[in-house]
PDB file of C-alpha atoms in Angstrom:
ATOM      1  CA  MET A   1     -38.008   3.456 -10.002  1.00 53.00           C
ATOM      2  CA  ASP A   2     -38.601   0.889  -7.267  1.00 79.00           C
ATOM      3  CA  THR A   3     -37.041   0.994  -3.098  1.00 82.00           C
ATOM      4  CA  LEU A   4     -34.765  -2.149  -3.864  1.00 86.00           C
ATOM      5  CA  ASN A   5     -32.902  -1.108  -7.707  1.00 86.00           C
ATOM      6  CA  VAL A   6     -32.607   2.938  -5.463  1.00 85.00           C
ATOM      7  CA  LEU A   7     -30.612   1.365  -3.108  1.00 88.00           C
ATOM      8  CA  PHE A   8     -29.052  -1.262  -5.230  1.00 89.00           C
ATOM      9  CA  THR A   9     -28.063   0.945  -6.887  1.00 87.00           C
ATOM     10  CA  ILE A  10     -26.772   2.952  -4.302  1.00 86.00           C
ATOM     11  CA  ALA A  11     -25.172   0.310  -2.738  1.00 89.00           C
ATOM     12  CA  LEU A  12     -23.264  -0.382  -6.377  1.00 87.00           C
ATOM     13  CA  VAL A  13     -21.971   3.303  -6.583  1.00 82.00           C
ATOM     14  CA  ASN A  14     -20.412   3.218  -3.279  1.00 84.00           C
ATOM     15  CA  ILE A  15     -18.806  -0.254  -4.501  1.00 88.00           C
ATOM     16  CA  MET A  16     -16.859   1.416  -6.708  1.00 82.00           C
ATOM     17  CA  GLY A  17     -15.968   4.727  -5.529  1.00 80.00           C
ATOM     18  CA  TRP A  18     -14.591   1.791  -2.984  1.00 85.00           C
ATOM     19  CA  LEU A  19     -12.860   0.141  -5.697  1.00 80.00           C
ATOM     20  CA  SER A  20     -11.089   2.999  -7.224  1.00 77.00           C
ATOM     21  CA  PRO A  21      -7.670   3.659  -6.167  1.00 76.00           C
ATOM     22  CA  GLY A  22      -7.406   7.239  -4.027  1.00 83.00           C
ATOM     23  CA  PRO A  23      -6.304   8.853  -1.038  1.00 87.00           C
ATOM     24  CA  ASN A  24      -8.931   6.940   0.861  1.00 89.00           C
ATOM     25  CA  MET A  25      -7.798   3.251   0.010  1.00 89.00           C
ATOM     26  CA  PHE A  26      -4.247   4.039   0.285  1.00 90.00           C
ATOM     27  CA  ALA A  27      -4.338   5.610   4.067  1.00 92.00           C
ATOM     28  CA  VAL A  28      -5.719   2.174   5.575  1.00 94.00           C
ATOM     29  CA  MET A  29      -3.290   0.188   3.225  1.00 92.00           C
ATOM     30  CA  SER A  30      -0.406   1.910   3.999  1.00 90.00           C
ATOM     31  CA  ALA A  31      -2.176   2.056   8.129  1.00 91.00           C
ATOM     32  CA  SER A  32      -3.193  -1.877   8.210  1.00 93.00           C
ATOM     33  CA  LEU A  33       0.812  -2.811   6.793  1.00 89.00           C
ATOM     34  CA  SER A  34       2.746  -0.180   8.826  1.00 84.00           C
ATOM     35  CA  GLN A  35       0.912  -0.308  11.845  1.00 88.00           C
ATOM     36  CA  GLY A  36      -1.649  -3.383  12.479  1.00 89.00           C
ATOM     37  CA  ARG A  37      -5.332  -4.145  11.161  1.00 92.00           C
ATOM     38  CA  ARG A  38      -6.811  -2.043  15.184  1.00 93.00           C
ATOM     39  CA  HIS A  39      -4.847   1.332  13.148  1.00 93.00           C
ATOM     40  CA  GLY A  40      -5.924   0.297   9.593  1.00 94.00           C
ATOM     41  CA  VAL A  41      -9.517  -0.433  10.867  1.00 96.00           C
ATOM     42  CA  LEU A  42      -9.577   3.355  12.832  1.00 96.00           C
ATOM     43  CA  THR A  43      -8.732   5.002   9.524  1.00 95.00           C
ATOM     44  CA  GLY A  44     -10.869   4.016   7.798  1.00 95.00           C
ATOM     45  CA  LEU A  45     -13.415   4.039  10.202  1.00 96.00           C
ATOM     46  CA  GLY A  46     -12.457   8.057  10.189  1.00 96.00           C
ATOM     47  CA  ILE A  47     -12.525   8.383   6.268  1.00 95.00           C
ATOM     48  CA  SER A  48     -16.433   6.310   6.830  1.00 94.00           C
ATOM     49  CA  LEU A  49     -17.508   9.495   8.976  1.00 95.00           C
ATOM     50  CA  ALA A  50     -15.918  12.126   6.951  1.00 93.00           C
ATOM     51  CA  SER A  51     -18.050  10.953   3.508  1.00 91.00           C
ATOM     52  CA  PHE A  52     -21.335   9.639   6.428  1.00 92.00           C
ATOM     53  CA  ILE A  53     -20.757  13.847   6.598  1.00 91.00           C
ATOM     54  CA  TRP A  54     -20.677  13.875   3.308  1.00 89.00           C
ATOM     55  CA  ALA A  55     -22.880  12.022   1.781  1.00 87.00           C
ATOM     56  CA  ILE A  56     -24.951  13.938   4.632  1.00 87.00           C
ATOM     57  CA  LEU A  57     -24.545  17.115   2.951  1.00 85.00           C
ATOM     58  CA  ALA A  58     -24.914  15.678  -0.149  1.00 81.00           C
ATOM     59  CA  VAL A  59     -28.831  15.153   0.094  1.00 79.00           C
ATOM     60  CA  LEU A  60     -29.234  18.151   2.043  1.00 79.00           C
ATOM     61  CA  GLY A  61     -28.438  19.930  -1.267  1.00 75.00           C
ATOM     62  CA  VAL A  62     -25.277  22.092   1.072  1.00 69.00           C
ATOM     63  CA  ILE A  63     -23.095  21.570  -0.880  1.00 67.00           C
ATOM     64  CA  ALA A  64     -24.589  22.756  -4.260  1.00 66.00           C
ATOM     65  CA  LEU A  65     -23.428  26.044  -2.091  1.00 66.00           C
ATOM     66  CA  PHE A  66     -20.277  24.769  -3.469  1.00 68.00           C
ATOM     67  CA  ASP A  67     -20.823  25.931  -7.064  1.00 70.00           C
ATOM     68  CA  LEU A  68     -21.724  29.914  -5.317  1.00 72.00           C
ATOM     69  CA  PHE A  69     -18.597  30.315  -3.260  1.00 73.00           C
ATOM     70  CA  PRO A  70     -15.054  28.300  -5.034  1.00 76.00           C
ATOM     71  CA  GLN A  71     -13.053  29.598  -2.693  1.00 79.00           C
ATOM     72  CA  VAL A  72     -14.206  26.879  -0.122  1.00 74.00           C
ATOM     73  CA  VAL A  73     -13.398  24.591  -2.241  1.00 72.00           C
ATOM     74  CA  LEU A  74     -10.116  26.483  -3.645  1.00 80.00           C
ATOM     75  CA  GLY A  75      -8.977  26.366   0.653  1.00 81.00           C
ATOM     76  CA  LEU A  76     -10.548  22.427   0.915  1.00 76.00           C
ATOM     77  CA  ARG A  77      -8.375  21.528  -2.593  1.00 77.00           C
ATOM     78  CA  LEU A  78      -5.180  23.038  -1.107  1.00 85.00           C
ATOM     79  CA  MET A  79      -5.501  22.096   2.672  1.00 85.00           C
ATOM     80  CA  GLY A  80      -6.393  18.348   1.584  1.00 81.00           C
ATOM     81  CA  ALA A  81      -2.521  18.712  -0.827  1.00 87.00           C
ATOM     82  CA  GLY A  82      -1.108  19.857   2.008  1.00 89.00           C
ATOM     83  CA  TYR A  83      -1.626  16.947   4.206  1.00 87.00           C
ATOM     84  CA  LEU A  84      -1.201  14.671   2.397  1.00 87.00           C
ATOM     85  CA  LEU A  85       2.264  15.971   0.952  1.00 91.00           C
ATOM     86  CA  TRP A  86       2.554  15.557   4.352  1.00 90.00           C
ATOM     87  CA  LEU A  87       2.202  11.827   4.878  1.00 88.00           C
ATOM     88  CA  GLY A  88       4.424  11.688   2.269  1.00 90.00           C
ATOM     89  CA  PHE A  89       6.737  13.162   3.761  1.00 91.00           C
ATOM     90  CA  LYS A  90       6.942  11.502   6.649  1.00 87.00           C
ATOM     91  CA  ALA A  91       6.851   8.425   4.116  1.00 86.00           C
ATOM     92  CA  PHE A  92       9.917   8.958   2.926  1.00 88.00           C
ATOM     93  CA  ARG A  93      11.689  10.720   6.620  1.00 87.00           C
ATOM     94  CA  SER A  94      10.893   7.337   7.967  1.00 82.00           C
ATOM     95  CA  VAL A  95      12.931   6.010   4.683  1.00 79.00           C
ATOM     96  CA  PHE A  96      15.532   7.507   5.444  1.00 81.00           C
ATOM     97  CA  THR A  97      15.428   6.525   9.423  1.00 77.00           C
ATOM     98  CA  MET A  98      14.131   3.360   9.594  1.00 67.00           C
ATOM     99  CA  SER A  99      16.663   1.486  11.801  1.00 57.00           C
ATOM    100  CA  ASN A 100      17.401  -2.155  12.159  1.00 48.00           C
ATOM    101  CA  ARG A 101      14.595  -3.072  14.327  1.00 48.00           C
ATOM    102  CA  ASP A 102      12.631  -1.257  12.472  1.00 48.00           C
ATOM    103  CA  MET A 103      13.048  -3.321   9.540  1.00 42.00           C
ATOM    104  CA  THR A 104      12.728  -6.320  11.036  1.00 43.00           C
ATOM    105  CA  LEU A 105       9.747  -5.957  13.643  1.00 39.00           C
ATOM    106  CA  TYR A 106       6.443  -5.117  13.118  1.00 43.00           C
ATOM    107  CA  HIS A 107       4.679  -3.213  15.693  1.00 47.00           C
ATOM    108  CA  SER A 108       3.145   0.446  16.437  1.00 50.00           C
ATOM    109  CA  ASP A 109       3.365   2.986  18.378  1.00 50.00           C
ATOM    110  CA  HIS A 110       1.114   4.981  17.330  1.00 59.00           C
ATOM    111  CA  SER A 111      -2.832   6.000  19.034  1.00 73.00           C
ATOM    112  CA  GLY A 112      -5.851   4.496  17.322  1.00 84.00           C
ATOM    113  CA  PHE A 113      -7.011   8.518  17.617  1.00 90.00           C
ATOM    114  CA  LYS A 114      -3.702   9.616  15.140  1.00 91.00           C
ATOM    115  CA  ALA A 115      -5.104   7.195  13.256  1.00 92.00           C
ATOM    116  CA  PHE A 116      -9.254   7.763  13.238  1.00 95.00           C
ATOM    117  CA  ARG A 117      -7.902  11.826  12.732  1.00 94.00           C
ATOM    118  CA  SER A 118      -6.240  11.457   9.593  1.00 93.00           C
ATOM    119  CA  GLY A 119      -8.607   9.081   7.849  1.00 94.00           C
ATOM    120  CA  PHE A 120     -10.604  11.804   8.488  1.00 95.00           C
ATOM    121  CA  ILE A 121      -8.829  14.930   7.835  1.00 93.00           C
ATOM    122  CA  ILE A 122      -7.881  12.886   4.314  1.00 91.00           C
ATOM    123  CA  CYS A 123     -11.293  12.578   3.736  1.00 91.00           C
ATOM    124  CA  ALA A 124     -12.790  15.980   5.148  1.00 89.00           C
ATOM    125  CA  THR A 125     -10.430  17.855   2.976  1.00 86.00           C
ATOM    126  CA  ASN A 126     -11.188  16.288  -0.408  1.00 80.00           C
ATOM    127  CA  PRO A 127     -13.805  17.970  -2.638  1.00 70.00           C
ATOM    128  CA  LYS A 128     -14.491  14.731  -4.795  1.00 73.00           C
ATOM    129  CA  ALA A 129     -15.376  12.797  -2.564  1.00 77.00           C
ATOM    130  CA  ALA A 130     -17.992  16.167  -2.166  1.00 74.00           C
ATOM    131  CA  LEU A 131     -18.371  16.310  -5.455  1.00 72.00           C
ATOM    132  CA  PHE A 132     -18.952  12.225  -5.687  1.00 76.00           C
ATOM    133  CA  PHE A 133     -21.506  12.476  -3.439  1.00 76.00           C
ATOM    134  CA  GLY A 134     -23.245  15.485  -5.130  1.00 71.00           C
ATOM    135  CA  SER A 135     -23.037  15.105  -7.857  1.00 69.00           C
ATOM    136  CA  VAL A 136     -22.190  10.703  -8.763  1.00 66.00           C
ATOM    137  CA  LEU A 137     -24.917   9.779  -5.952  1.00 67.00           C
ATOM    138  CA  THR A 138     -27.620  12.090  -5.788  1.00 67.00           C
ATOM    139  CA  ALA A 139     -27.907  10.958  -9.597  1.00 73.00           C
ATOM    140  CA  PHE A 140     -29.481   8.703  -8.776  1.00 77.00           C
ATOM    141  CA  VAL A 141     -31.501   9.500  -5.654  1.00 77.00           C
ATOM    142  CA  PRO A 142     -35.260   9.994  -7.253  1.00 76.00           C
ATOM    143  CA  ALA A 143     -36.364  13.805  -7.166  1.00 70.00           C
ATOM    144  CA  ASP A 144     -39.401  12.250  -5.181  1.00 76.00           C
ATOM    145  CA  ALA A 145     -37.949  10.660  -2.323  1.00 78.00           C
ATOM    146  CA  SER A 146     -38.842  10.116   1.129  1.00 84.00           C
ATOM    147  CA  ASN A 147     -37.215  11.012   4.247  1.00 85.00           C
ATOM    148  CA  GLU A 148     -36.965   7.493   4.920  1.00 89.00           C
ATOM    149  CA  LEU A 149     -35.912   6.949   1.517  1.00 87.00           C
ATOM    150  CA  LEU A 150     -33.122   9.171   2.364  1.00 86.00           C
ATOM    151  CA  ILE A 151     -32.624   7.864   5.339  1.00 90.00           C
ATOM    152  CA  GLU A 152     -31.788   4.328   3.906  1.00 91.00           C
ATOM    153  CA  ILE A 153     -29.556   5.554   0.901  1.00 88.00           C
ATOM    154  CA  LEU A 154     -27.366   7.577   4.227  1.00 90.00           C
ATOM    155  CA  ALA A 155     -27.425   4.048   6.206  1.00 93.00           C
ATOM    156  CA  VAL A 156     -26.706   2.394   3.053  1.00 91.00           C
ATOM    157  CA  CYS A 157     -23.016   4.545   2.639  1.00 90.00           C
ATOM    158  CA  LEU A 158     -22.734   4.177   6.264  1.00 92.00           C
ATOM    159  CA  VAL A 159     -22.509   0.483   6.090  1.00 94.00           C
ATOM    160  CA  PHE A 160     -20.972   0.320   2.853  1.00 92.00           C
ATOM    161  CA  GLY A 161     -18.158   2.923   3.401  1.00 91.00           C
ATOM    162  CA  VAL A 162     -17.439   1.045   6.848  1.00 95.00           C
ATOM    163  CA  SER A 163     -18.119  -2.557   5.447  1.00 95.00           C
ATOM    164  CA  GLY A 164     -15.059  -1.346   2.624  1.00 94.00           C
ATOM    165  CA  HIS A 165     -12.128  -0.129   4.100  1.00 95.00           C
ATOM    166  CA  THR A 166     -12.771  -2.809   7.148  1.00 95.00           C
ATOM    167  CA  ILE A 167     -11.428  -5.068   4.314  1.00 95.00           C
ATOM    168  CA  THR A 168      -9.185  -3.461   2.938  1.00 95.00           C
ATOM    169  CA  ALA A 169      -7.493  -3.129   6.721  1.00 95.00           C
ATOM    170  CA  THR A 170      -8.154  -6.808   7.182  1.00 95.00           C
ATOM    171  CA  VAL A 171      -6.332  -7.754   4.211  1.00 94.00           C
ATOM    172  CA  PHE A 172      -3.745  -5.873   4.103  1.00 93.00           C
ATOM    173  CA  SER A 173      -3.119  -6.323   7.985  1.00 91.00           C
ATOM    174  CA  THR A 174      -2.811 -10.981   7.280  1.00 92.00           C
ATOM    175  CA  ASP A 175      -0.103 -12.385   8.293  1.00 88.00           C
ATOM    176  CA  PHE A 176       1.236 -13.453   4.805  1.00 89.00           C
ATOM    177  CA  VAL A 177       0.663  -9.750   3.441  1.00 89.00           C
ATOM    178  CA  VAL A 178       2.672  -8.231   6.705  1.00 83.00           C
ATOM    179  CA  GLN A 179       5.326 -10.333   5.903  1.00 84.00           C
ATOM    180  CA  LYS A 180       6.087  -9.329   2.223  1.00 82.00           C
ATOM    181  CA  PHE A 181       5.286  -5.611   3.941  1.00 83.00           C
ATOM    182  CA  VAL A 182       8.469  -6.229   6.434  1.00 76.00           C
ATOM    183  CA  ALA A 183      10.773  -7.942   4.272  1.00 80.00           C
ATOM    184  CA  THR A 184      10.489  -4.772   1.599  1.00 83.00           C
ATOM    185  CA  ARG A 185       9.528  -2.302   3.978  1.00 80.00           C
ATOM    186  CA  ARG A 186      12.067   0.299   3.170  1.00 83.00           C
ATOM    187  CA  GLN A 187      10.681   0.284  -1.012  1.00 86.00           C
ATOM    188  CA  ILE A 188       6.630  -0.298   0.134  1.00 86.00           C
ATOM    189  CA  THR A 189       7.279   2.629   2.436  1.00 86.00           C
ATOM    190  CA  GLY A 190       9.065   4.462  -0.234  1.00 89.00           C
ATOM    191  CA  VAL A 191       6.397   3.943  -2.704  1.00 89.00           C
ATOM    192  CA  PHE A 192       3.432   5.440  -0.337  1.00 88.00           C
ATOM    193  CA  GLY A 193       5.759   8.455  -0.179  1.00 89.00           C
ATOM    194  CA  ALA A 194       5.875   9.093  -3.539  1.00 91.00           C
ATOM    195  CA  THR A 195       2.030   8.111  -3.587  1.00 90.00           C
ATOM    196  CA  PHE A 196       0.957  10.196  -0.949  1.00 89.00           C
ATOM    197  CA  THR A 197       3.465  12.844  -2.623  1.00 92.00           C
ATOM    198  CA  LEU A 198       2.056  12.969  -6.701  1.00 91.00           C
ATOM    199  CA  LEU A 199      -1.177  12.567  -5.190  1.00 86.00           C
ATOM    200  CA  GLY A 200      -0.594  15.901  -3.292  1.00 87.00           C
ATOM    201  CA  VAL A 201       0.980  17.358  -6.031  1.00 91.00           C
ATOM    202  CA  GLY A 202      -1.688  16.879  -8.569  1.00 87.00           C
ATOM    203  CA  ALA A 203      -4.594  17.528  -6.196  1.00 80.00           C
ATOM    204  CA  ALA A 204      -3.070  21.854  -5.251  1.00 86.00           C
ATOM    205  CA  TYR A 205      -2.167  21.486  -8.993  1.00 86.00           C
ATOM    206  CA  ASP A 206      -6.300  21.137  -9.713  1.00 80.00           C
ATOM    207  CA  ALA A 207      -7.304  23.313  -7.300  1.00 74.00           C
ATOM    208  CA  ILE A 208      -4.755  25.672  -8.774  1.00 83.00           C
ATOM    209  CA  ARG A 209      -6.065  25.293 -12.526  1.00 81.00           C
ATOM    210  CA  ARG A 210      -8.884  24.979 -11.913  1.00 68.00           C
ATOM    211  CA  PHE A 211      -9.889  28.486  -9.712  1.00 65.00           C
TER     212      PHE A 211
END
């Protein structure tokens, strides 16, 4: 398999991962709709940084240590589940405390750092991201890959990660989408709350079941 084929395959795998609905995508969508494009992009950058770190660890073979230390995976799963449940709680709380101003105006009072941190935590505490890079992604990396090729693979992961989340943030912060969101803000926020809660409960159940 030549270099171009390897990089094309890695790019395709990253695109499929980006298009798969999950905590990462919902986090960027939620931030973009409720707080604006900047916060959506920063949330995506936080996710991309954590994903990049997982990719580096996968290439270095560090993730293989998870098989020897399942407690680490359990801890990450429970931390991730707890954070998703917290996001769900915050969404539900905002549904019941939303004022008329909140229902009609599009504004943000959250710092960009919090958006970045939120995205980073969601991905960093998600063992599925580690498994994605440690199994699916590395399955397409040649056993005799040079250091230059490994660096190129990591670069592809970073570029496509940032690009994908930026596209999501851009789409879900357009005037048309935002207007639709404002018109049904309470209902959509409730959907995000339910989604994060279900993802959190599912992650916690899966962690306990597998341990």
